[in-house]
mmCIF file of C-alpha atoms in Angstrom:
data_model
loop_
_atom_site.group_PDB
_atom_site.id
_atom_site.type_symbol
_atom_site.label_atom_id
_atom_site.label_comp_id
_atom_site.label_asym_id
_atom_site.label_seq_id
_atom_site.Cartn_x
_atom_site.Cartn_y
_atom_site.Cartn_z
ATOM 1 C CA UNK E 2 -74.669 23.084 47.167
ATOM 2 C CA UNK E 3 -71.213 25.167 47.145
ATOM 3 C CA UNK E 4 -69.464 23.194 45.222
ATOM 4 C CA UNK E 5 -66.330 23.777 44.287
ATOM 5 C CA UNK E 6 -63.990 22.018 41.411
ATOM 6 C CA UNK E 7 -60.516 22.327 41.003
ATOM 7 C CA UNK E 8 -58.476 20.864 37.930
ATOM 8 C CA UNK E 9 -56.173 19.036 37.627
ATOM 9 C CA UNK E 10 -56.045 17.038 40.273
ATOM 10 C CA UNK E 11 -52.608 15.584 39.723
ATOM 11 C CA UNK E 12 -50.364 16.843 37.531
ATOM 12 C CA UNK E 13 -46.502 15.749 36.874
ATOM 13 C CA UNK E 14 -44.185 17.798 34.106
ATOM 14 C CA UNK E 15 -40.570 18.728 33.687
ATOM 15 C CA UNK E 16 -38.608 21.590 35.502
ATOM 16 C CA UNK E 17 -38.884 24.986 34.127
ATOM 17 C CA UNK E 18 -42.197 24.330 31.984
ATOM 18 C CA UNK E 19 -45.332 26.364 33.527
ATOM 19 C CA UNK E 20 -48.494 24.793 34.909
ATOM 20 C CA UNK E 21 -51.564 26.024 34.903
ATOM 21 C CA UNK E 22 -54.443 25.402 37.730
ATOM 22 C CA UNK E 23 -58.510 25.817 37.616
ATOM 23 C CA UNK E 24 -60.700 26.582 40.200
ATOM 24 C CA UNK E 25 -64.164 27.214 39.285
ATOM 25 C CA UNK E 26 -67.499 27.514 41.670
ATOM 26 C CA UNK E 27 -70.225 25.292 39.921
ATOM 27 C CA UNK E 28 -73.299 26.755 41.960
ATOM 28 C CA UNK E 29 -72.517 29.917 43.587
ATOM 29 C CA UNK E 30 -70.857 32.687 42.692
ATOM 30 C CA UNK E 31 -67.640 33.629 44.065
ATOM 31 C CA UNK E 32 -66.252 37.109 44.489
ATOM 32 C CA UNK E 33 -63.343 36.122 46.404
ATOM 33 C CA UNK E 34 -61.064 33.188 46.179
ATOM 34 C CA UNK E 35 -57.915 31.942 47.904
ATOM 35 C CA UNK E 36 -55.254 29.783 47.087
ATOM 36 C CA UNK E 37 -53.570 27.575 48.958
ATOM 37 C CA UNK E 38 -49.889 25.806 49.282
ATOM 38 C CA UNK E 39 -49.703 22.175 51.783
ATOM 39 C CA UNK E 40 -46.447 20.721 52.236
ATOM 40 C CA UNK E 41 -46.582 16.621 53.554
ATOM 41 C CA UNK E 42 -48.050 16.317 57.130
ATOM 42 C CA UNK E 43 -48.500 20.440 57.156
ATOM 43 C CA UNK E 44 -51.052 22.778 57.780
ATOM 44 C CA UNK E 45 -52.318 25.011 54.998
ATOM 45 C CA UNK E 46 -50.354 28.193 54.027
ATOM 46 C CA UNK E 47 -52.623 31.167 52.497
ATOM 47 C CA UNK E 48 -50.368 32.115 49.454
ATOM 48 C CA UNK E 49 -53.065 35.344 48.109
ATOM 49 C CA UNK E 50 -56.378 36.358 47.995
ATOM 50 C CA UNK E 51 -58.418 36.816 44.885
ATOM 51 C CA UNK E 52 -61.286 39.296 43.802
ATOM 52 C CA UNK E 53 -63.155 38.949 40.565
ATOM 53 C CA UNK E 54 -61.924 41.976 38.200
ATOM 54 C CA UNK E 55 -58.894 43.169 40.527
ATOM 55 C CA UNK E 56 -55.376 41.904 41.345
ATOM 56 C CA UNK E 57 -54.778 39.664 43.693
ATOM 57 C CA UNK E 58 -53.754 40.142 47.146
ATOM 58 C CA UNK E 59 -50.149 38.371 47.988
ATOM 59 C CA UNK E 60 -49.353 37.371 51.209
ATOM 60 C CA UNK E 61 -45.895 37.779 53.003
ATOM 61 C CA UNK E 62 -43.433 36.042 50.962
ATOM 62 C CA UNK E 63 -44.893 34.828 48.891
ATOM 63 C CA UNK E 64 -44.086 35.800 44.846
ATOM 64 C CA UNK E 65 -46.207 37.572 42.565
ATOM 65 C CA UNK E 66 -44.291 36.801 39.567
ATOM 66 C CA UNK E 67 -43.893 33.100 40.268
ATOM 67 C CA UNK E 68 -47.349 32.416 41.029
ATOM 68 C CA UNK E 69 -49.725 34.462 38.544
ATOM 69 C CA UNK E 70 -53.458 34.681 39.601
ATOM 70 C CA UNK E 71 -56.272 35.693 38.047
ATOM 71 C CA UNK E 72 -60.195 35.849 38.584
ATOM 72 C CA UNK E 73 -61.441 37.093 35.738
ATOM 73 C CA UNK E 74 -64.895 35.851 36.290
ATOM 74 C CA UNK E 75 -67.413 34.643 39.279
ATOM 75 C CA UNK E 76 -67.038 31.731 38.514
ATOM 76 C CA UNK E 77 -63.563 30.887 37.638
ATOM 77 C CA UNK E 78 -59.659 31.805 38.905
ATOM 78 C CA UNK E 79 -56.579 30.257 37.818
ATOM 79 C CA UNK E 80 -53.071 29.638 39.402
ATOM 80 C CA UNK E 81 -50.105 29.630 37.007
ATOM 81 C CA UNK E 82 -46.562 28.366 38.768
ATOM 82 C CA UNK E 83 -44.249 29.824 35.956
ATOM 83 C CA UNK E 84 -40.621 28.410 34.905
ATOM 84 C CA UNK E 85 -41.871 25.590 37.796
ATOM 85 C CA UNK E 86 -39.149 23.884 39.552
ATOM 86 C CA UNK E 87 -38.576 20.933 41.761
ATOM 87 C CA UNK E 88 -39.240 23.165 45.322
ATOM 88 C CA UNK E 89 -42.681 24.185 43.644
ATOM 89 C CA UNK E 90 -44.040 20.689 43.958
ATOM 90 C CA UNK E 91 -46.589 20.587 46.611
ATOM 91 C CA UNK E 92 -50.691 20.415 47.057
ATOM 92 C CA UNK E 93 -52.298 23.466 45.881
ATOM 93 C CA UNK E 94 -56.209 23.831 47.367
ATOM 94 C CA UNK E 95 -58.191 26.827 46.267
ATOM 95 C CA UNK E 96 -61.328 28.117 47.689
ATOM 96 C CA UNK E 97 -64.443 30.410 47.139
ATOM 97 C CA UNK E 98 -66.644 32.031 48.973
ATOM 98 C CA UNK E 99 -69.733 34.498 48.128
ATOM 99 C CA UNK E 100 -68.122 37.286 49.718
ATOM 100 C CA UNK E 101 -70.946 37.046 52.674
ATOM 101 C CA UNK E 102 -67.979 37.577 55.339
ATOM 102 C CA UNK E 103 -69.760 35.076 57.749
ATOM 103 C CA UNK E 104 -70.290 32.278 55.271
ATOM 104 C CA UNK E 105 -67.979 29.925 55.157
ATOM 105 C CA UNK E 106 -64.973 29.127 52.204
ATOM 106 C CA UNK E 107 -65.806 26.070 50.418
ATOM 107 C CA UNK E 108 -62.873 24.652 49.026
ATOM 108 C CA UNK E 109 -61.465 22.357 45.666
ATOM 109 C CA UNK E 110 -60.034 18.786 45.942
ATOM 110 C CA UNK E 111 -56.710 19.971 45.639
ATOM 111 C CA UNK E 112 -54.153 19.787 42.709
ATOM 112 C CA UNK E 113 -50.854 17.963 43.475
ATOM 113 C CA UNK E 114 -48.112 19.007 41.509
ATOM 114 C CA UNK E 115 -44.905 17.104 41.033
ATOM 115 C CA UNK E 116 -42.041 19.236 39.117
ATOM 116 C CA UNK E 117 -38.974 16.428 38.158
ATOM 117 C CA UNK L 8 -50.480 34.089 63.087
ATOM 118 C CA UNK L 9 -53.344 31.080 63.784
ATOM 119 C CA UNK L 10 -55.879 32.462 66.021
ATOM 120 C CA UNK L 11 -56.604 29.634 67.106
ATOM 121 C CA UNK L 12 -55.051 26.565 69.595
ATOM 122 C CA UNK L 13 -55.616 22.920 69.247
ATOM 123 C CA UNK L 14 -54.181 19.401 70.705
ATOM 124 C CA UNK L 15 -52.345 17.820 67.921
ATOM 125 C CA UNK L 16 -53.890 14.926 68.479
ATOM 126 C CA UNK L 17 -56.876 12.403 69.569
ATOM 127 C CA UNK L 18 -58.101 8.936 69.890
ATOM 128 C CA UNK L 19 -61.936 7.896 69.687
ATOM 129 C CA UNK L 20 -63.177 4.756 69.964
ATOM 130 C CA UNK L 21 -66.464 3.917 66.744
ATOM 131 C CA UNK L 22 -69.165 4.645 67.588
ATOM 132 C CA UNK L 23 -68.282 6.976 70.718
ATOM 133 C CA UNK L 24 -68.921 10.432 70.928
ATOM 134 C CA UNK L 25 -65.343 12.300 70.045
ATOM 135 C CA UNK L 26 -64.848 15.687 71.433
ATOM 136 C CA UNK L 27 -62.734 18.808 69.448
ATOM 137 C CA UNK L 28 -61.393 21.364 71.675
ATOM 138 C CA UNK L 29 -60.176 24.667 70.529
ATOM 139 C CA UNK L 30 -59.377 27.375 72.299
ATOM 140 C CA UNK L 31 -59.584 31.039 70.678
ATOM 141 C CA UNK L 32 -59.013 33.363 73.974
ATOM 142 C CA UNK L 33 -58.360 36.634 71.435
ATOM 143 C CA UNK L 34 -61.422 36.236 69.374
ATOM 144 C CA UNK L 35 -63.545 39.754 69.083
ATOM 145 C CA UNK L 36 -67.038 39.631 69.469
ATOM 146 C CA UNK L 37 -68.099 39.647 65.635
ATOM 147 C CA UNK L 38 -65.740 36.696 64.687
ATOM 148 C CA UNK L 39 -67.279 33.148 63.700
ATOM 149 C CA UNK L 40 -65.493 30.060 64.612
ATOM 150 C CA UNK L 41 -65.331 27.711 61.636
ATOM 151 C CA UNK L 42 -64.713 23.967 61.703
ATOM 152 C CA UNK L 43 -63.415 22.293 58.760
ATOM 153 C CA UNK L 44 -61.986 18.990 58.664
ATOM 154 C CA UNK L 45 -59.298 17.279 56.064
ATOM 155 C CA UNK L 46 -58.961 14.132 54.830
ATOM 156 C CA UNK L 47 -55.853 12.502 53.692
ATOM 157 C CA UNK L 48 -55.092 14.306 49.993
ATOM 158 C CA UNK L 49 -58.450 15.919 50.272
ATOM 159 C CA UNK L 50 -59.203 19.518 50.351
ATOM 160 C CA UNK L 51 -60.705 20.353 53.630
ATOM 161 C CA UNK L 52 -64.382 20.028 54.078
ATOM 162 C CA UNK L 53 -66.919 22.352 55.951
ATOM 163 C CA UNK L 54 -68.244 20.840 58.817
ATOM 164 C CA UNK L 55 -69.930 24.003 60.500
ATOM 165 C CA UNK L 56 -69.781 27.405 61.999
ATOM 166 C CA UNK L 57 -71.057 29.506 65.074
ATOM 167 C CA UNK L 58 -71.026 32.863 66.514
ATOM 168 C CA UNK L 59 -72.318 32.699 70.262
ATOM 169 C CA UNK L 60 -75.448 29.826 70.247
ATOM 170 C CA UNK L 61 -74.584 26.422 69.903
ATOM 171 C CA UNK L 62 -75.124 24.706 66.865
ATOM 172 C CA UNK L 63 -76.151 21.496 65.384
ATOM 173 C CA UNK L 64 -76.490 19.984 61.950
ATOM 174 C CA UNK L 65 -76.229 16.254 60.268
ATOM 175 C CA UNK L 66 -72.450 16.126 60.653
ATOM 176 C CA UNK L 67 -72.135 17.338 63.938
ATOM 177 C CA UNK L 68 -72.931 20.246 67.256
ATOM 178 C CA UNK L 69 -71.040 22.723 67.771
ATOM 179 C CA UNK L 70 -70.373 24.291 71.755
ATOM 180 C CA UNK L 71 -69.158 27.473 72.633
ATOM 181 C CA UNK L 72 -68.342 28.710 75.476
ATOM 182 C CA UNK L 73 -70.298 32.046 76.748
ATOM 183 C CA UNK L 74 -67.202 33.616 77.076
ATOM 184 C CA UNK L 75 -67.028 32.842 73.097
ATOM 185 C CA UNK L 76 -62.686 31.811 74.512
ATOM 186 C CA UNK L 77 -63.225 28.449 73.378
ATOM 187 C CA UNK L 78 -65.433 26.217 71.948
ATOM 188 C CA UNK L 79 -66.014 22.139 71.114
ATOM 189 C CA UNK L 80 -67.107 20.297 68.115
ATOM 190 C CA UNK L 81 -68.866 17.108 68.543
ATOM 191 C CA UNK L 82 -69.410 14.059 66.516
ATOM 192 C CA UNK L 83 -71.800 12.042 68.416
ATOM 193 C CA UNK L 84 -71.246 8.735 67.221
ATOM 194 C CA UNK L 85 -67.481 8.124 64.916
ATOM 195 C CA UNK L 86 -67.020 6.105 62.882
ATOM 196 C CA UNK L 87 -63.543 4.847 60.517
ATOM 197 C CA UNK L 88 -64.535 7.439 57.918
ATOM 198 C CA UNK L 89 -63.855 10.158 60.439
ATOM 199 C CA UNK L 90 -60.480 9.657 60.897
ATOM 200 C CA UNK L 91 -58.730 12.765 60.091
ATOM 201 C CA UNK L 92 -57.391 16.638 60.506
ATOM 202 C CA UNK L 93 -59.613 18.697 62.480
ATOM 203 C CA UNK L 94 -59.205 22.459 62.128
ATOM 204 C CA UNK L 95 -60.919 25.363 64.071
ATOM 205 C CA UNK L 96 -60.782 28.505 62.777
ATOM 206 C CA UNK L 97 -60.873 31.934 63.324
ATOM 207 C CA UNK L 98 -61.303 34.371 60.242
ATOM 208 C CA UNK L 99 -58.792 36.394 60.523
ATOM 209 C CA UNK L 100 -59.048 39.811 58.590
ATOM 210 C CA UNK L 101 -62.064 40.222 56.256
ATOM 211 C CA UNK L 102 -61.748 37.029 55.005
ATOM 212 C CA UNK L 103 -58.532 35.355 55.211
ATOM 213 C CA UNK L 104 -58.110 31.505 56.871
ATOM 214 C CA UNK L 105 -54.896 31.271 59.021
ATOM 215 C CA UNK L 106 -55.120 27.880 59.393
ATOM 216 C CA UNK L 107 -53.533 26.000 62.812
ATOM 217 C CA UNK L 108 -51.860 22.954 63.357
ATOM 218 C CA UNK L 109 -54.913 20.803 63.627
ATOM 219 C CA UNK L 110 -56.205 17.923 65.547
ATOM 220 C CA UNK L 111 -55.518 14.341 64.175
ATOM 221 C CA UNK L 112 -58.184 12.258 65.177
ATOM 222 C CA UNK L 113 -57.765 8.917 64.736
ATOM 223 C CA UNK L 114 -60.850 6.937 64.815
ATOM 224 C CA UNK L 115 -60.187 3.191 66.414
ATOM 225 C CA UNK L 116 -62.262 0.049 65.347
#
């Protein structure tokens, strides 16, 4: 159980084009979701929390208008990088949880994206 | 900032026991500690969680101390498909993961 799926997994296009991300819960329901940035041989970076029906939550640097979010269902939230450029390219991991604030997050595979 | 502190990194030889240690001195008494680890290009996986009692499932136990300032995951018997980035965490906020440096266990044949 808690599965969650996260597409694409790899994804290469050209600078200035947007990509778009999918994470999606396949057995639970997930009320909150958080998305993730991992540079090579670094930890994981929170980038902003997501509730289904409301905005999401940026954290502290982070920008809203470069990285849309939204969670328009339980079961799905997407990641748009817009007008992507080279310094975008990195592993983005989402995750879900049930909103039980003791469970734990279950997260996706991860999506690397290469901007050339 | 990480709640959390780890050693960057281990050695453990198969089919030994390896020991995690993670120290969380700040943690308040309702917090969980969560252990997840990550495999190379892999988002990270749940391994398990605790509050004050130790726990145990398939993958592994979990100690912590009765203090609740630090605690110690366990994976009884590693093997080569263990090799990878151990993280303890605290939740900090509601829900948020801050997420530490990690421990980089390296599993030796």
């Amino acid at each position: 159980g808690a599965v969650v799926s996260q597409h694409p997994s790899w994804v290469i296009c050209k600078s200035g084009t947007s990509v778009k991300i999918e994470c999606r819960s396949l057995d639970f329901q997930a009320t909150t979701m958080f998305w993730y940035r991992q540079f090579p041989k670094q930890s994981l970076m929170l980038m902003a929390t997501s509730n289904e029906g409301s905005k999401a939550t940026y954290e502290q640097g982070v920008e809203k208008d470069k990285f849309l979010i939204n969670h328009a269902s339980l079961t799905l939230s997407t990641l748009t990088v817009t007008s992507a450029h080279p310094e975008d390219s990195s592993f983005y991991i989402c995750s879900a949880t049930t909103g039980d604030v003791n469970q734990p997050q279950h997260f996706g595979d991860g999506t690397r994206l290469s901007i050339l | 900032d990480a709640k959390t502190t780890q050693p960057p990194s281990m050695d453990c030889a198969e089919g030994r026991a390896a020991n995690l240690p993670c120290n969380h001195s700040t943690i308040s008494g309702n917090e969980y500690v969560y252990w997840y680890r990550q495999i190379h290009s892999q988002g990270p996986q749940y391994i398990i969680h605790g509050l004050k009692n130790n726990e145990t499932n398939e993958m592994a136990s979990l100690i912590i101390t009765e203090d609740r300032k630090s605690s110690t995951l366990i994976l009884p018997h590693a093997t080569l498909r263990d090799t990878a980035v151990y993280y303890c965490i605290v939740r900090s906020g509601t829900y948020k993961y801050i997420f530490g440096t990690g421990t980089r266990l390296k599993v030796l044949a």
